XYZ file of C-alpha atoms in Angstrom:
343
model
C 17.847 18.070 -25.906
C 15.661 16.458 -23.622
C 15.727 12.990 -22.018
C 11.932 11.921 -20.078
C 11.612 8.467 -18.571
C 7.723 7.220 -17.044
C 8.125 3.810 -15.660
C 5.447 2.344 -13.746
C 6.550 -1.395 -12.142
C 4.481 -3.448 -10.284
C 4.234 -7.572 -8.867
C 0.962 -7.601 -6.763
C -1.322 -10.815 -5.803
C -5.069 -8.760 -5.490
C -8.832 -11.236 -4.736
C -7.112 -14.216 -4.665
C -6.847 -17.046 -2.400
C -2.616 -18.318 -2.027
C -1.292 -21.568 -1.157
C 2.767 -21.202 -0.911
C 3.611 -24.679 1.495
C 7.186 -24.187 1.385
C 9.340 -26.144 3.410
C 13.109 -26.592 3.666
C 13.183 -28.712 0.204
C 11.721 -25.779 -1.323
C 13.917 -23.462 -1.732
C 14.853 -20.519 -4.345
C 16.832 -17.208 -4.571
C 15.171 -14.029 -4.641
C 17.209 -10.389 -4.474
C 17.837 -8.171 -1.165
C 18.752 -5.176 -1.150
C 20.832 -3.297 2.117
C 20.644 0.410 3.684
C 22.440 1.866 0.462
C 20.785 -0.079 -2.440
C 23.842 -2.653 -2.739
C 22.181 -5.536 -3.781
C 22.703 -9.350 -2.845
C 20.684 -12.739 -3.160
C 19.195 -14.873 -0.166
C 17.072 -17.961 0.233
C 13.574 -18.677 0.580
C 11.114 -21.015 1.167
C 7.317 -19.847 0.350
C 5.747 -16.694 -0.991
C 7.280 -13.729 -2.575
C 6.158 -10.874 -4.107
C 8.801 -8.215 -5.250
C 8.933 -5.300 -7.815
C 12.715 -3.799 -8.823
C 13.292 -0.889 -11.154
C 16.594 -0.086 -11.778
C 17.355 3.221 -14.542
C 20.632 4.276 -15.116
C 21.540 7.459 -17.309
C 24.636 8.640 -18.424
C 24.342 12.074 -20.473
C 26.705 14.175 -22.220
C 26.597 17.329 -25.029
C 28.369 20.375 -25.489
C 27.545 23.162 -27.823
C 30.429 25.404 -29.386
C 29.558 28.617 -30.921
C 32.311 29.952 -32.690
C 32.905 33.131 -34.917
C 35.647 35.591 -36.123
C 32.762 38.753 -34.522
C 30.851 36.941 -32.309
C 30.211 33.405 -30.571
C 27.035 31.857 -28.801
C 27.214 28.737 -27.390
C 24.328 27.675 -25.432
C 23.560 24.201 -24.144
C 19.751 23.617 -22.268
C 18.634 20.322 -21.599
C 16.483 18.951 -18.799
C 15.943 15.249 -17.375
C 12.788 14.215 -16.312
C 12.347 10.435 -14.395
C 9.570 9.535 -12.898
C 9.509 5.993 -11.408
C 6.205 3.905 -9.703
C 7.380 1.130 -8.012
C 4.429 -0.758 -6.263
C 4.421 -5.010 -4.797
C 1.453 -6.038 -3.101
C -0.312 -8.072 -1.936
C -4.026 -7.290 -1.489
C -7.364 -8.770 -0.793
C -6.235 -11.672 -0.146
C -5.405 -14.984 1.776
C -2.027 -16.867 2.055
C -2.010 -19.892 3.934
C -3.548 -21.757 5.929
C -3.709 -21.568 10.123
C -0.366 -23.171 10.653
C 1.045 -24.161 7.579
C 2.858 -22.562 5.090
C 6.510 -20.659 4.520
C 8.052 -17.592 4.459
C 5.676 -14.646 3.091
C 7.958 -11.815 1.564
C 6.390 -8.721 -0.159
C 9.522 -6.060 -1.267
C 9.840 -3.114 -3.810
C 12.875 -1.622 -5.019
C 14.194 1.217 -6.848
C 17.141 2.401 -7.820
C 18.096 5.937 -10.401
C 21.717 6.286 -10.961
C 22.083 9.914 -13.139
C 25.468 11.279 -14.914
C 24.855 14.620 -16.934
C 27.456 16.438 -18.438
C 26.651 19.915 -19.842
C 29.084 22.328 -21.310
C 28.269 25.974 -23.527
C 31.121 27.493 -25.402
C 31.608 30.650 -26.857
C 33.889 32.218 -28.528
C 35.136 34.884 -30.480
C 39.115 35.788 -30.693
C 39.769 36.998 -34.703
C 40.168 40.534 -35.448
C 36.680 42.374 -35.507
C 36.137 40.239 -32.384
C 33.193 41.749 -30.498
C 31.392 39.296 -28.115
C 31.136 36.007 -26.959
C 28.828 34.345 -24.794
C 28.442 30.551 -23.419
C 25.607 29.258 -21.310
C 24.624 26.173 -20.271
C 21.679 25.109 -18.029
C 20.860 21.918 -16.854
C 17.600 20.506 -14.901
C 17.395 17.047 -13.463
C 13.735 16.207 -11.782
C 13.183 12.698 -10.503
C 10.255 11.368 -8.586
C 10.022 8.185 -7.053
C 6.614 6.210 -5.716
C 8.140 2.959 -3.649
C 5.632 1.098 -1.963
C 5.046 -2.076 -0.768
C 2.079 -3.227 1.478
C -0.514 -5.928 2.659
C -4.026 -4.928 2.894
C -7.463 -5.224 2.652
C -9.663 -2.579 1.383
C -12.951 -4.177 3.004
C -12.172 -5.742 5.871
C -16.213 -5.715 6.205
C -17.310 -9.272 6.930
C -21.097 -7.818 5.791
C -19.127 -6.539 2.527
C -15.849 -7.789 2.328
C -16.020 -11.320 4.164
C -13.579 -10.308 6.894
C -9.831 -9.119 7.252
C -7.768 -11.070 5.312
C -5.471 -13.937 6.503
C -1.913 -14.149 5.988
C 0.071 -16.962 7.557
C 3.800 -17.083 7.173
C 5.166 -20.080 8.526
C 8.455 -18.604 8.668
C 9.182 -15.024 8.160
C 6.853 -12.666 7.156
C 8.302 -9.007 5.892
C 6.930 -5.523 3.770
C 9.872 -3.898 3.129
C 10.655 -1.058 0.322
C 14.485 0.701 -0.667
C 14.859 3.119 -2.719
C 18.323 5.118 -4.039
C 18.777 7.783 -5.663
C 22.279 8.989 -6.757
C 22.048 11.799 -9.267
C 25.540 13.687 -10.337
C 25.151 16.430 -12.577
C 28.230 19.549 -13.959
C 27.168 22.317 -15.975
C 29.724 24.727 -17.406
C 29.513 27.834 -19.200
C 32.559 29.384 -20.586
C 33.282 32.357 -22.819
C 36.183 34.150 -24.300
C 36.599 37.074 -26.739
C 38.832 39.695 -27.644
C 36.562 42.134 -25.857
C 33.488 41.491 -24.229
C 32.882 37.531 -22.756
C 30.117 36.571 -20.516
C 28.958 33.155 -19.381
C 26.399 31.717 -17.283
C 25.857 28.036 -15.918
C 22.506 27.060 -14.154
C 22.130 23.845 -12.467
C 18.505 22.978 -10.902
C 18.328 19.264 -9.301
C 14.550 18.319 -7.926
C 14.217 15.032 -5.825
C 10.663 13.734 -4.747
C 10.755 10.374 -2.849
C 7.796 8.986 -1.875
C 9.093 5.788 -0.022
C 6.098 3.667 2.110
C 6.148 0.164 3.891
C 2.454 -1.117 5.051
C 0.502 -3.640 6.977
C -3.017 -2.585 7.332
C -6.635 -4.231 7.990
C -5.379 -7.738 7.725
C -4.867 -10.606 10.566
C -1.146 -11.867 10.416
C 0.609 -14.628 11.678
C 4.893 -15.054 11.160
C 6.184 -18.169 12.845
C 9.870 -15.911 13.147
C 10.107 -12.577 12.782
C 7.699 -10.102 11.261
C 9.467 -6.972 9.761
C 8.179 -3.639 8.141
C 10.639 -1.602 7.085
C 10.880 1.098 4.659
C 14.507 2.466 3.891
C 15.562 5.709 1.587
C 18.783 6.675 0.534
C 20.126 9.898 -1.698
C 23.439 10.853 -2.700
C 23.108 14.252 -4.475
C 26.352 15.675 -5.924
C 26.182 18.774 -8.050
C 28.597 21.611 -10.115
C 27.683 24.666 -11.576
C 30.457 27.258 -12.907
C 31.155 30.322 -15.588
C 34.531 31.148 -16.396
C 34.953 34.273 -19.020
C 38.036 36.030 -20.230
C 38.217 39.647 -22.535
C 38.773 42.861 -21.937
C 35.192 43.132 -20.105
C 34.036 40.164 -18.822
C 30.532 38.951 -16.743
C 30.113 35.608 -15.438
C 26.908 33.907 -13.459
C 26.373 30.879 -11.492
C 23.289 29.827 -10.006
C 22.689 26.130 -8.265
C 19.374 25.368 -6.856
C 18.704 22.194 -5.171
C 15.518 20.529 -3.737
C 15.274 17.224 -1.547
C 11.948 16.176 -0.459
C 11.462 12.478 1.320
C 8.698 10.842 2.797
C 9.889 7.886 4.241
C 7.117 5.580 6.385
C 6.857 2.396 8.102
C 3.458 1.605 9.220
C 1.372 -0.938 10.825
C -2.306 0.168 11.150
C -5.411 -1.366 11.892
C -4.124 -5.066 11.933
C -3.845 -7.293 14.338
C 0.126 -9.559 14.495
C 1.542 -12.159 15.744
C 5.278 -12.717 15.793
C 7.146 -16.200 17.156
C 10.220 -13.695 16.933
C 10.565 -10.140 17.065
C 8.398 -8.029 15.535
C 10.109 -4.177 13.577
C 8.844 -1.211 12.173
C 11.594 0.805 10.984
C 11.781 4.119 8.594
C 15.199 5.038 7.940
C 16.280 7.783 5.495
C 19.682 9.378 4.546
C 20.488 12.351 2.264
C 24.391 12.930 1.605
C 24.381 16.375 -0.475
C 27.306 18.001 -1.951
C 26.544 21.138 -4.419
C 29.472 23.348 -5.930
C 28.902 26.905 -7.514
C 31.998 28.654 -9.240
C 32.141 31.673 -11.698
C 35.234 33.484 -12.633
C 35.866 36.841 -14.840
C 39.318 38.145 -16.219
C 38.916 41.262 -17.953
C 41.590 44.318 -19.003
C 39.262 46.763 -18.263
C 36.582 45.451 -16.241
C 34.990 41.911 -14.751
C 32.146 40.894 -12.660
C 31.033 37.604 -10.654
C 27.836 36.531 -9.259
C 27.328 33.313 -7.695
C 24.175 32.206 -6.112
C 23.260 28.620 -4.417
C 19.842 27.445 -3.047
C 19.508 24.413 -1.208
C 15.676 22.764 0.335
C 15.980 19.546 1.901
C 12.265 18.224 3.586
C 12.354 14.701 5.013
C 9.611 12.668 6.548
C 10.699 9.559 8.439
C 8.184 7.677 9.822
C 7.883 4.307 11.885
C 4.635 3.656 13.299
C 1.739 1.675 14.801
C -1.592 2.719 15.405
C -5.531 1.909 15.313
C -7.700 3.724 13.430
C -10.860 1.646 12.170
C -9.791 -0.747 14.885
C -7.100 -1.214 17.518
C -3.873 -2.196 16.210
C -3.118 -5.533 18.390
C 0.479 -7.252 18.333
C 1.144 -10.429 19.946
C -2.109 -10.279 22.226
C -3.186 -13.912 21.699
C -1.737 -15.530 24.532
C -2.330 -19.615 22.335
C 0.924 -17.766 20.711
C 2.993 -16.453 23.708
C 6.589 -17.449 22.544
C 9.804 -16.051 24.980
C 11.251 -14.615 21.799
C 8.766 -12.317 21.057
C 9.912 -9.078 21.085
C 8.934 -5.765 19.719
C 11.316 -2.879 17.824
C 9.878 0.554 16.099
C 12.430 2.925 15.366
């Protein structure tokens, strides 16, 4: 079988004009999210903007091929997920010069996978000849996280200007994604004379995980933040085990990890009462296991082969391009907490 999951989720505010005067009677809940995806709830008081996806798989089969001659037992079955996450807000002002609350764009995602594969064959009766289980298992996620403020005309002949966003508290673009895939493939066989089994396991991550401020004017009366954070947890198990009087057995585990991981401010001119981050953190814990055995009377061989490709891009930056990226250079704001962090 085959499992495919295309989600697309997104919470944007694009060509509008936003009035969010929150103050501290105002106040709701809204979800955050920490370094590893655990979630938790905090307050706030003015604008947010925030796009979760959350898909959690647990997968199981088996297939037992059984005969008094021969047995096949074969078991092939991919997973395919492919999550777009986007919350934006774009083209557009919030606030006023001054007034307003906290101004809170975030996008989440989380992919928890469980696969279970197993291929049995078998053959043990009489006129036993062969037997042969296989099973071979694919998981290939891809995840677009992004969250950003921008304007894609900042042209004041075209566009009317750079947009304005005024946070009278905090203002923060943040994105987290997790991915935790698990995945065990097994291939067993057993016969009177000749087994053979095989187990392939073949796990393809693509993380595409971006936090953005760019062509806009902003304002944060506390801290401004941009901060995009990735986490994977990859643990994987191939193995063969056969048994007869000749016996082959194969095991091959391929693994791919590829992360882009960026916190940006371009183009856009800040101001922060409090400190002002960029930060781009990403962390891959892998863990792949590749087995085979082979008992035979008169003969037995073993192959095992495992592949691993790990790629990460981790990113915080801030730099002109159109224009000159400026942060806390108008001195009517000079505050003695403003401070500045990029890591």
């Amino acid at each position: 079988y085959a499992s495919v999951v295309d989600n697309t989720t997104e919470a944007y505010i694009d060509s509008s004009t936003v009035s969010a005067l929150g103050d501290a009677s105002d106040v709701y809940t809204i979800p955050v999210w920490d370094d590893e995806g655990v979630e938790s709830t905090e307050t706030l008081s003015g604008l947010a903007v925030i796009a979760s996806s959350t898909e959690t798989m647990y997968l199981a089969s088996a297939s037992v091929g059984f005969g008094d001659t021969a047995g096949v037992g074969m078991n092939l079955a991919p997973t395919v997920v492919t999550d777009v996450t986007h919350a934006f807000i774009q083209d557009t002002d919030v606030n006023g010069a001054a007034a307003g609350g906290d101004v809170v764009v975030r996008s989440h995602q989380d992919t928890f996978l469980f696969v279970l594969l197993i291929g049995f064959g078998g053959s043990t009766g009489a006129r036993s000849t062969a037997a042969i289980g296989l099973a071979a298992g694919g998981i290939f996620v891809t995840n677009d996280t992004q969250a950003w403020i921008s304007d894609t005309d900042p042209d004041a002949s075209t566009g009317g200007g750079r947009s304005q966003i005024h946070a009278g508290g905090k203002l923060e673009v943040s994105t987290s994604t997790t991915t935790e895939l698990n995945s065990t493939t097994a291939g067993i066989g057993r016969s009177r004379n000749f087994a053979g089994a095989g187990s392939v396991n073949f796990l393809r991550l693509d993380n595409t995980n971006r936090a953005m401020i760019s062509e806009v004017d902003a304002f944060s009366g506390g801290d401004l933040t941009i901060a995009a954070v990735d986490h994977v947890d990859l643990f994987t198990i191939a193995g063969g085990l056969t048994a007869g009087k000749a016996s082959a057995g194969g095991t091959f585990l391929v693994m791919t990890n590829e992360n882009v991981t960026e916190a940006i401010l371009v183009n856009a001119a800040t101001i922060a009462a409090g400190t002002t981050t960029v930060r781009a953190d990403s962390n891959s814990i892998i863990d792949g296991n590749a087995a085979a055995g082979a008992v035979g009377l008169k003969g037995a061989f073993n192959a095992v082969a495992t592949i691993y490709v790990g790629r990460t891009e981790t990113r915080a930056i801030i730099e002109g391009d159109t224009r000159q990226a400026q942060v806390n250079q108008d001195s009517d704001y000079d505050a003695t907490g403003q401070t500045v962090e990029v890591n």
